[in-house]
XYZ file of C-alpha atoms in Angstrom:
600
model
C -12.278 40.522 -6.107
C -12.696 43.584 -3.719
C -14.486 41.773 -1.852
C -12.377 38.352 -1.530
C -9.818 41.032 -0.668
C -11.421 42.443 2.053
C -12.224 39.117 3.524
C -8.699 37.663 3.604
C -7.421 40.843 5.052
C -10.100 40.661 8.264
C -9.356 36.848 8.509
C -5.676 37.551 8.580
C -6.007 39.849 11.088
C -8.650 37.606 13.290
C -5.909 34.928 13.005
C -3.229 37.183 14.202
C -4.980 38.396 16.837
C -6.092 34.720 18.183
C -2.871 33.058 17.687
C -1.420 34.800 20.459
C -3.955 33.854 23.324
C -4.158 31.134 25.404
C -6.581 28.236 24.314
C -8.321 27.580 27.581
C -8.886 31.581 28.358
C -10.436 31.401 25.250
C -12.230 28.360 24.654
C -13.777 28.810 28.614
C -14.908 32.058 27.833
C -16.712 30.623 24.933
C -18.015 27.835 27.273
C -19.363 30.225 29.584
C -21.273 32.629 27.043
C -22.930 29.185 25.790
C -23.941 28.154 28.880
C -25.111 31.489 29.989
C -27.178 31.533 26.486
C -28.946 28.641 27.417
C -31.784 30.246 29.660
C -30.681 33.563 28.296
C -30.507 36.188 25.113
C -27.371 35.021 23.472
C -27.353 37.655 20.581
C -26.863 40.004 23.485
C -24.525 38.139 25.693
C -22.036 37.796 22.744
C -22.572 40.924 20.758
C -22.751 38.578 17.670
C -25.233 38.079 15.072
C -24.936 34.672 14.452
C -23.574 33.452 17.778
C -23.045 30.236 18.003
C -21.771 29.816 14.398
C -19.294 32.553 14.807
C -18.164 31.147 18.427
C -17.284 27.863 16.579
C -15.319 29.408 13.865
C -13.350 31.507 16.408
C -12.524 28.508 18.520
C -11.617 26.427 14.844
C -9.259 29.408 14.218
C -7.774 29.423 17.603
C -7.136 25.758 17.415
C -5.418 25.825 13.974
C -2.906 27.603 15.423
C 0.004 26.319 17.520
C 0.099 27.057 21.026
C 1.888 30.782 21.515
C 5.308 30.483 23.121
C 4.585 33.846 24.946
C 0.719 34.650 25.366
C -1.257 38.082 25.649
C -4.071 38.560 28.478
C -7.406 37.753 27.286
C -10.052 40.249 28.497
C -12.918 41.655 27.917
C -11.396 44.662 25.742
C -9.633 41.753 23.286
C -12.975 39.847 23.321
C -14.945 42.610 21.506
C -12.040 43.434 19.315
C -12.576 39.313 18.195
C -16.476 39.836 17.580
C -16.023 43.249 15.590
C -14.120 40.735 13.338
C -16.335 37.934 13.477
C -18.768 40.463 12.472
C -17.255 42.084 9.369
C -15.927 38.632 8.415
C -19.792 37.319 8.173
C -20.936 40.312 6.757
C -18.383 40.646 3.950
C -19.646 37.170 2.720
C -23.345 38.768 1.832
C -21.345 41.567 -0.057
C -20.821 38.571 -2.620
C -24.359 38.695 -3.719
C -24.238 42.476 -4.393
C -23.668 43.715 -7.746
C -20.389 45.093 -8.904
C -19.431 47.994 -10.908
C -19.253 45.947 -14.118
C -22.870 44.809 -13.273
C -24.371 47.579 -12.447
C -23.392 49.455 -15.523
C -24.948 46.801 -17.742
C -28.000 46.657 -15.677
C -29.740 44.079 -13.806
C -31.610 41.525 -15.161
C -34.448 39.745 -13.732
C -32.539 36.590 -13.575
C -29.894 37.904 -11.795
C -32.063 39.306 -9.251
C -34.147 36.447 -8.899
C -31.141 34.825 -8.346
C -29.374 36.593 -5.636
C -33.082 36.587 -3.872
C -32.991 33.110 -3.556
C -28.986 32.599 -2.910
C -28.270 34.896 -0.496
C -30.952 34.041 2.068
C -29.730 30.342 1.761
C -26.308 30.757 1.954
C -26.175 33.285 4.748
C -28.870 30.650 6.312
C -26.821 27.262 5.645
C -23.209 28.895 7.050
C -24.809 30.833 10.088
C -26.886 27.893 11.877
C -26.131 25.050 13.769
C -29.012 22.612 14.268
C -31.204 24.225 16.582
C -33.206 20.838 17.825
C -33.526 20.146 21.367
C -31.308 17.018 22.450
C -34.123 14.832 22.928
C -35.400 15.340 19.585
C -32.021 14.718 18.099
C -31.136 11.613 20.640
C -34.399 10.044 18.871
C -33.397 10.430 15.480
C -30.057 8.931 16.393
C -31.450 6.034 17.733
C -34.231 5.534 15.088
C -31.948 6.173 12.361
C -28.523 4.603 13.100
C -29.576 2.269 16.404
C -30.433 -0.795 14.291
C -27.003 -0.352 12.306
C -25.129 -0.582 15.713
C -22.801 -3.607 14.610
C -22.278 -2.196 11.041
C -21.012 0.838 12.062
C -18.608 -1.037 14.639
C -17.516 -2.738 11.727
C -16.664 0.389 9.860
C -15.407 2.827 12.809
C -14.396 0.578 15.745
C -16.908 1.548 17.962
C -20.744 1.018 17.587
C -23.746 3.514 17.927
C -24.401 2.218 21.565
C -21.078 2.594 22.416
C -21.024 6.335 21.182
C -24.542 7.385 22.727
C -23.393 5.752 26.144
C -20.225 7.765 25.674
C -22.347 10.683 25.098
C -24.382 10.221 28.310
C -21.003 9.756 30.522
C -20.267 13.540 28.554
C -23.066 14.715 29.725
C -22.987 13.629 33.414
C -19.505 15.067 33.910
C -19.855 18.010 31.962
C -23.055 18.965 34.662
C -21.695 17.625 37.754
C -18.991 20.221 38.496
C -21.891 22.841 37.870
C -24.477 21.156 40.204
C -21.113 20.849 42.869
C -20.633 24.557 42.568
C -24.353 25.434 42.799
C -24.405 23.373 46.137
C -21.368 24.997 47.458
C -21.956 28.460 45.887
C -25.175 28.128 48.194
C -23.589 27.246 51.605
C -21.020 29.828 50.701
C -23.184 32.573 50.335
C -25.102 31.705 53.261
C -21.844 31.831 55.252
C -20.358 34.717 54.129
C -23.402 37.003 54.465
C -23.596 36.419 58.000
C -20.087 37.254 58.048
C -20.501 40.496 56.416
C -23.734 41.404 58.298
C -21.399 40.843 61.385
C -18.605 42.798 60.348
C -20.695 45.586 59.167
C -22.718 45.906 62.656
C -19.181 45.659 64.571
C -17.973 48.541 62.019
C -14.877 46.661 60.258
C -12.875 47.906 57.405
C -10.943 45.795 54.628
C -7.909 45.279 56.413
C -9.343 44.223 59.618
C -12.119 41.705 58.029
C -9.370 39.838 56.401
C -7.651 38.084 59.233
C -10.768 37.077 60.664
C -12.490 35.772 57.408
C -9.365 33.142 57.142
C -10.947 31.651 60.323
C -14.624 31.116 59.080
C -16.352 28.503 57.433
C -16.682 30.518 54.178
C -13.172 30.171 53.572
C -12.789 26.053 53.446
C -16.092 26.752 51.024
C -14.484 29.111 49.121
C -11.486 26.730 48.618
C -13.889 23.873 47.338
C -15.933 26.206 45.177
C -12.315 27.337 43.372
C -11.604 23.561 43.011
C -14.935 22.975 41.433
C -14.842 26.125 39.259
C -11.263 24.817 37.846
C -13.159 21.941 36.918
C -15.957 23.336 34.643
C -15.715 22.067 31.381
C -13.417 19.272 32.222
C -13.883 15.683 31.092
C -11.425 13.532 32.808
C -9.892 10.851 30.356
C -9.005 8.497 33.087
C -12.754 8.302 34.052
C -13.389 7.570 30.529
C -10.862 4.948 30.097
C -12.380 3.596 33.395
C -15.666 3.319 32.052
C -15.147 2.317 28.680
C -11.548 0.816 28.617
C -8.621 1.776 26.644
C -9.211 0.913 22.975
C -12.726 2.415 22.913
C -11.601 5.587 24.905
C -9.078 6.127 22.840
C -10.980 5.727 19.497
C -13.473 8.033 20.378
C -10.949 10.492 21.920
C -9.516 10.252 18.312
C -12.618 10.630 16.155
C -13.997 13.697 18.453
C -11.598 15.687 20.052
C -9.174 18.089 18.575
C -5.372 19.453 19.761
C -4.359 22.940 19.226
C -1.690 22.833 16.345
C -1.139 24.332 12.855
C -3.687 23.174 10.271
C -5.172 24.555 7.405
C -8.474 26.284 8.329
C -9.169 29.655 7.458
C -12.681 30.531 6.100
C -15.953 30.947 7.744
C -17.519 28.734 5.053
C -15.046 25.908 5.034
C -15.587 22.223 7.458
C -15.113 23.474 11.025
C -12.526 21.022 12.491
C -13.974 22.121 15.856
C -17.741 21.287 14.570
C -16.303 18.115 13.472
C -14.684 17.474 17.015
C -15.610 19.517 19.416
C -13.744 18.319 22.523
C -10.295 20.056 22.987
C -7.521 17.693 23.718
C -6.330 20.010 26.587
C -3.838 17.244 28.157
C -3.484 13.300 28.399
C -5.566 13.632 31.343
C -8.453 15.872 30.237
C -10.521 16.813 27.453
C -12.627 20.339 27.606
C -16.237 20.344 26.296
C -17.849 23.540 25.703
C -21.585 22.492 25.169
C -22.807 18.994 25.324
C -24.954 19.667 22.618
C -21.831 20.587 20.054
C -21.052 16.992 20.478
C -24.161 15.733 19.729
C -24.711 17.504 16.576
C -21.089 16.084 16.064
C -22.248 12.376 16.566
C -25.168 12.446 14.126
C -23.255 14.211 11.470
C -20.354 11.500 11.687
C -22.949 8.781 11.835
C -24.644 10.004 8.950
C -21.441 10.347 6.906
C -20.143 6.546 7.977
C -23.640 5.646 6.600
C -23.502 7.625 3.233
C -20.255 5.958 2.239
C -20.641 2.480 3.812
C -21.998 -0.743 1.797
C -25.244 -0.643 3.728
C -26.128 3.105 2.464
C -29.177 1.897 0.624
C -30.729 -0.480 3.165
C -29.875 2.510 5.604
C -32.002 5.143 3.316
C -34.841 2.753 3.533
C -34.919 3.039 7.239
C -34.202 6.243 7.209
C -37.886 7.152 5.204
C -39.480 4.530 7.060
C -38.504 5.969 10.245
C -39.256 9.696 9.756
C -42.595 8.616 8.040
C -43.561 6.730 11.028
C -42.497 9.382 13.370
C -44.752 12.006 11.412
C -47.412 10.120 12.278
C -46.546 10.004 15.855
C -46.199 13.773 15.955
C -49.404 14.229 14.119
C -51.492 11.381 16.597
C -50.152 13.787 19.548
C -52.386 16.576 18.550
C -55.158 14.787 16.608
C -55.206 11.717 18.875
C -58.152 9.226 18.373
C -60.322 11.782 16.612
C -58.431 11.391 13.423
C -57.945 8.416 10.936
C -54.010 7.740 10.081
C -52.794 6.259 6.509
C -48.896 5.523 5.454
C -48.374 4.227 2.159
C -51.466 4.991 0.639
C -51.782 4.087 -3.342
C -54.106 6.032 -5.518
C -54.754 2.284 -7.298
C -54.557 -1.562 -7.079
C -51.654 -1.774 -9.213
C -49.670 0.200 -6.341
C -48.882 3.432 -8.149
C -48.502 6.476 -6.923
C -47.511 6.035 -3.334
C -48.364 8.656 -0.848
C -46.762 8.741 2.748
C -49.028 9.909 5.242
C -53.045 10.656 5.019
C -54.571 12.125 7.725
C -58.544 12.347 7.948
C -60.065 14.512 10.510
C -63.514 15.564 10.471
C -64.110 17.595 6.694
C -60.412 18.024 6.644
C -57.678 16.074 5.163
C -53.852 16.539 5.505
C -51.898 14.907 2.688
C -48.405 14.685 3.854
C -45.377 14.150 1.820
C -42.116 13.480 3.527
C -38.527 13.958 2.344
C -35.712 12.637 4.456
C -32.985 13.662 1.917
C -30.119 16.207 3.432
C -30.094 19.610 1.934
C -27.081 20.207 -0.051
C -24.340 22.906 0.786
C -24.683 26.133 -1.524
C -21.908 26.972 -3.926
C -20.461 30.126 -3.107
C -20.971 31.489 -6.553
C -24.345 32.846 -6.854
C -25.240 32.003 -10.365
C -23.682 28.189 -9.608
C -25.608 28.228 -6.369
C -28.944 29.100 -7.831
C -28.802 25.841 -10.396
C -27.893 23.865 -7.408
C -30.521 25.007 -5.116
C -33.079 24.907 -7.875
C -32.024 21.453 -9.066
C -32.184 20.000 -5.373
C -35.739 21.606 -4.484
C -36.934 20.109 -7.911
C -35.544 16.937 -7.194
C -37.180 13.294 -6.159
C -36.340 14.250 -2.731
C -37.296 17.584 -2.627
C -40.183 20.197 -1.850
C -41.519 20.294 -5.392
C -41.697 16.748 -5.853
C -43.561 16.438 -2.499
C -45.977 19.086 -3.648
C -46.640 17.194 -6.888
C -47.700 14.263 -4.949
C -49.556 15.770 -2.781
C -51.799 17.839 -5.834
C -52.360 14.832 -7.618
C -53.872 13.082 -4.673
C -55.481 16.508 -3.900
C -56.988 16.957 -7.523
C -58.255 12.735 -7.573
C -60.015 13.283 -3.985
C -61.933 16.753 -5.666
C -62.564 15.157 -8.874
C -64.543 12.495 -7.972
C -67.621 12.063 -6.346
C -66.075 9.341 -4.209
C -62.364 7.792 -4.484
C -60.801 4.433 -3.430
C -57.460 4.640 -1.709
C -55.454 1.205 -1.696
C -52.570 -0.442 0.595
C -49.463 -1.922 -1.256
C -51.380 -5.558 -1.472
C -54.208 -3.537 -3.797
C -56.902 -3.930 -0.693
C -58.998 -0.999 -0.613
C -58.305 0.685 2.750
C -60.323 3.944 2.848
C -63.141 5.234 0.152
C -63.264 8.941 0.546
C -66.377 10.897 -0.729
C -66.284 14.463 -2.018
C -69.100 16.098 -0.437
C -67.590 15.203 2.607
C -64.527 17.471 2.296
C -64.060 21.275 3.518
C -60.426 21.355 3.521
C -57.509 19.406 1.714
C -54.370 20.622 2.888
C -50.878 19.838 1.111
C -47.990 19.597 3.914
C -44.339 18.990 2.703
C -42.194 17.507 5.384
C -38.511 17.366 5.581
C -36.069 15.831 7.878
C -33.460 18.760 7.398
C -33.648 22.361 7.840
C -33.959 23.998 4.623
C -34.442 27.488 5.266
C -36.031 30.383 3.127
C -37.049 28.227 0.048
C -39.103 25.769 2.449
C -40.899 28.753 4.381
C -41.138 30.947 1.363
C -41.932 28.250 -1.150
C -43.106 31.675 -3.898
C -39.190 31.837 -4.343
C -38.996 28.209 -6.181
C -41.924 26.287 -6.199
C -44.211 26.173 -9.469
C -47.682 25.287 -8.877
C -51.443 26.119 -11.044
C -51.896 29.841 -10.622
C -55.231 28.709 -8.786
C -53.731 26.587 -6.286
C -52.720 27.582 -2.530
C -49.293 27.149 -1.316
C -48.660 24.138 0.064
C -46.968 23.901 3.785
C -43.273 23.048 4.074
C -41.878 22.561 7.435
C -38.482 20.309 8.793
C -39.442 17.379 10.938
C -37.667 19.054 13.952
C -39.783 22.306 13.713
C -42.840 20.498 12.830
C -42.533 18.476 16.612
C -41.987 21.478 18.688
C -44.839 23.650 16.793
C -47.379 20.418 17.742
C -45.693 19.756 20.920
C -46.390 23.866 21.632
C -49.899 23.300 20.548
C -50.296 20.730 22.818
C -48.881 21.820 25.953
C -50.802 25.199 25.681
C -54.171 22.657 24.916
C -54.905 24.193 22.184
C -56.881 22.124 19.819
C -56.428 20.338 16.294
C -58.682 23.114 14.934
C -56.397 25.803 15.929
C -53.420 24.287 14.112
C -56.161 24.045 10.942
C -56.893 27.691 11.206
C -52.975 27.858 11.587
C -52.675 25.974 7.996
C -55.317 28.114 6.735
C -54.075 31.813 7.319
C -50.642 30.852 6.782
C -51.663 29.727 3.570
C -53.143 33.012 2.403
C -50.303 34.838 3.927
C -47.358 32.610 2.370
C -45.831 34.835 0.013
C -45.623 37.962 2.766
C -43.268 36.042 4.951
C -39.606 36.600 4.746
C -38.210 34.551 7.550
C -35.531 31.385 7.152
C -37.106 29.742 10.313
C -40.581 28.362 10.473
C -41.051 28.697 14.099
C -40.117 32.243 14.134
C -44.083 32.331 11.907
C -45.429 30.044 14.198
C -44.357 31.745 17.332
C -45.596 35.124 16.450
C -49.167 33.040 15.664
C -48.839 31.623 19.251
C -47.890 34.671 21.001
C -50.762 36.656 19.852
C -53.097 34.049 18.734
C -53.757 34.662 15.327
C -52.176 36.717 11.988
C -54.589 39.331 12.227
C -52.446 42.074 13.006
C -50.639 41.057 9.861
C -53.671 40.377 7.668
C -55.038 43.988 8.805
C -51.491 45.688 8.013
C -50.619 47.420 4.669
C -47.633 45.476 4.956
C -46.233 43.571 1.355
C -44.223 41.623 2.942
C -43.394 40.483 7.505
C -39.995 39.954 8.669
C -39.761 38.339 11.976
C -37.054 38.740 14.193
C -35.512 35.471 15.787
C -37.111 36.363 19.847
C -40.432 35.373 18.009
C -39.390 31.759 18.475
C -38.381 32.172 22.125
C -42.079 30.975 23.088
C -40.902 27.445 22.301
C -37.751 27.590 24.415
C -40.053 29.272 27.321
C -42.161 26.286 26.533
C -39.246 23.749 26.877
C -37.743 25.173 29.867
C -40.896 25.823 31.485
C -41.631 21.933 31.252
C -38.185 20.892 32.284
C -38.562 23.136 35.319
C -36.019 25.891 34.458
C -36.675 29.543 34.406
C -35.968 31.234 30.626
C -34.742 34.425 31.230
C -34.596 36.729 27.488
C -32.210 39.364 28.736
C -30.246 38.933 31.977
C -26.641 38.468 32.296
C -27.022 36.249 35.560
C -29.579 35.759 38.506
C -28.693 38.617 40.659
C -28.711 37.847 44.370
C -28.623 39.138 47.694
C -24.819 37.559 48.306
C -23.546 39.360 44.862
C -25.233 42.314 45.430
C -23.818 42.719 49.409
C -20.469 41.559 47.918
C -20.012 43.874 45.127
C -21.082 46.558 47.256
C -18.475 45.900 50.084
C -15.745 45.847 47.648
C -16.541 48.739 46.254
C -16.453 50.543 49.002
C -13.355 49.317 49.562
C -11.884 50.683 46.289
C -12.483 47.722 44.176
C -13.788 48.744 40.339
C -15.935 46.416 38.266
C -16.319 48.986 35.257
C -19.620 50.660 34.086
C -22.302 51.768 36.580
C -25.269 49.386 35.306
C -26.221 46.086 37.270
C -25.248 44.138 33.748
C -21.656 45.554 33.783
C -21.116 45.180 37.379
C -21.812 41.459 37.070
C -20.229 40.470 33.967
C -17.274 42.349 35.470
C -17.459 40.171 38.684
């Protein structure tokens, strides 16, 4: 009860602070952070441990209070006060998993410890993360899973999947345009202003003398255009939208995916956040405010998923979803193994269409048995004991990792217990005969469509298996695609991936991470796990920056420089301009470059 009391106090304090602030000030600041974080370190920029989720929570609380009559200034000091409270709230939730005084007196059973070992990281991962997939990955999934039900979705909600995707493209382009225009204008302005200040310096002019002259230069006109463009950052024109999509569809899209600032019952970090469901702020009859298009794409995916799950077409959609997930799995693996491997889908152990296996890959003397599970990961309960029961039940369900492992293990045993094994298609025809003497390695891979967090990266927490059987490898499809793409980009061979699976298998129980890309990132950075295997450590905790290598590859492929620890690109103009202003009595706070630029 002390934990809940503390939680309520911190939430109340945060709401009291937020409700005095201007909507555009706060959302604009959040948007700027998210934009800068695309090619920089968002953790350092924000001072938050789960920045995207915590900033969205802040936005959700803000938009769930009425617009204040009297507003107070939103500055860096107030932002720091808010982030302190956001961190305290997030940290307080973790205290729910620690023992209270009564439990300590009674002694902690092994069952108590086991349940917290699982539920705490699952709970915190579930509520502290948003979809980390790349835009292209999520768009592909929407197109494969939902676009075939285009007309059915339109019947259910009034707009089709195609309408929603075209509208997303419109929002994304509208979002990008002011930034691109600002970049062009800024480049022109810098050139003009640098020449102006250099001339003024040579002539020995001071601040008062320089101001009348600057108003007559081309730089002033460019500056006005620049200010106008900056005022349009994060803004989406409703008039342009209606001109493109018509009044009726535009209003429906606005109704589904945008939100007004008004009093609503939203308080808790673990509740459904109205700002995640509808991530566009309805600023006025003329403008929506979009902080980051990827947040809208996440909302679109969740919306379409819930529409199909509650529709009369649910079962046929599930079937489509499962087939497309298996097909994509083969495409991803084929990207690395190419024509050197054989690929089979819907493989049966006998001619009676019994014991089906999703994907089988044969590469030289190695066999990959890939079982694919596309069902969604359920939200964990707040109560640790109840949460443990649900997590374990989901893990062992027909759509869970335990079932995938058992299916794969059945085939592995069959292949290794007979000199030769026939495999069949659904018609009962033999499609492949495998000889045991040709097999050196058999890996079981459990692929999930959704992120399962630590129960997937460290299967020793929940998986039941024979003692002498090595752990399978579990990964979600988004991360699997990213990982294989990185191997391809770095021109690594299929053998290198097999080596990853083998060493990952040996060290499986030691990794304490909720993200497979942190583990794979370490492997790619250092070329192996050798330094971990040589260490005396019983467990390895990998930090989030280990997965930066995948962002570096992604941005490199798209021609964007990825900066890990910079606030912004320092350029000649800003250096000269800030030096000039400080020489004339202006103050930007702090002495470091980062402080100066953040002040600017």
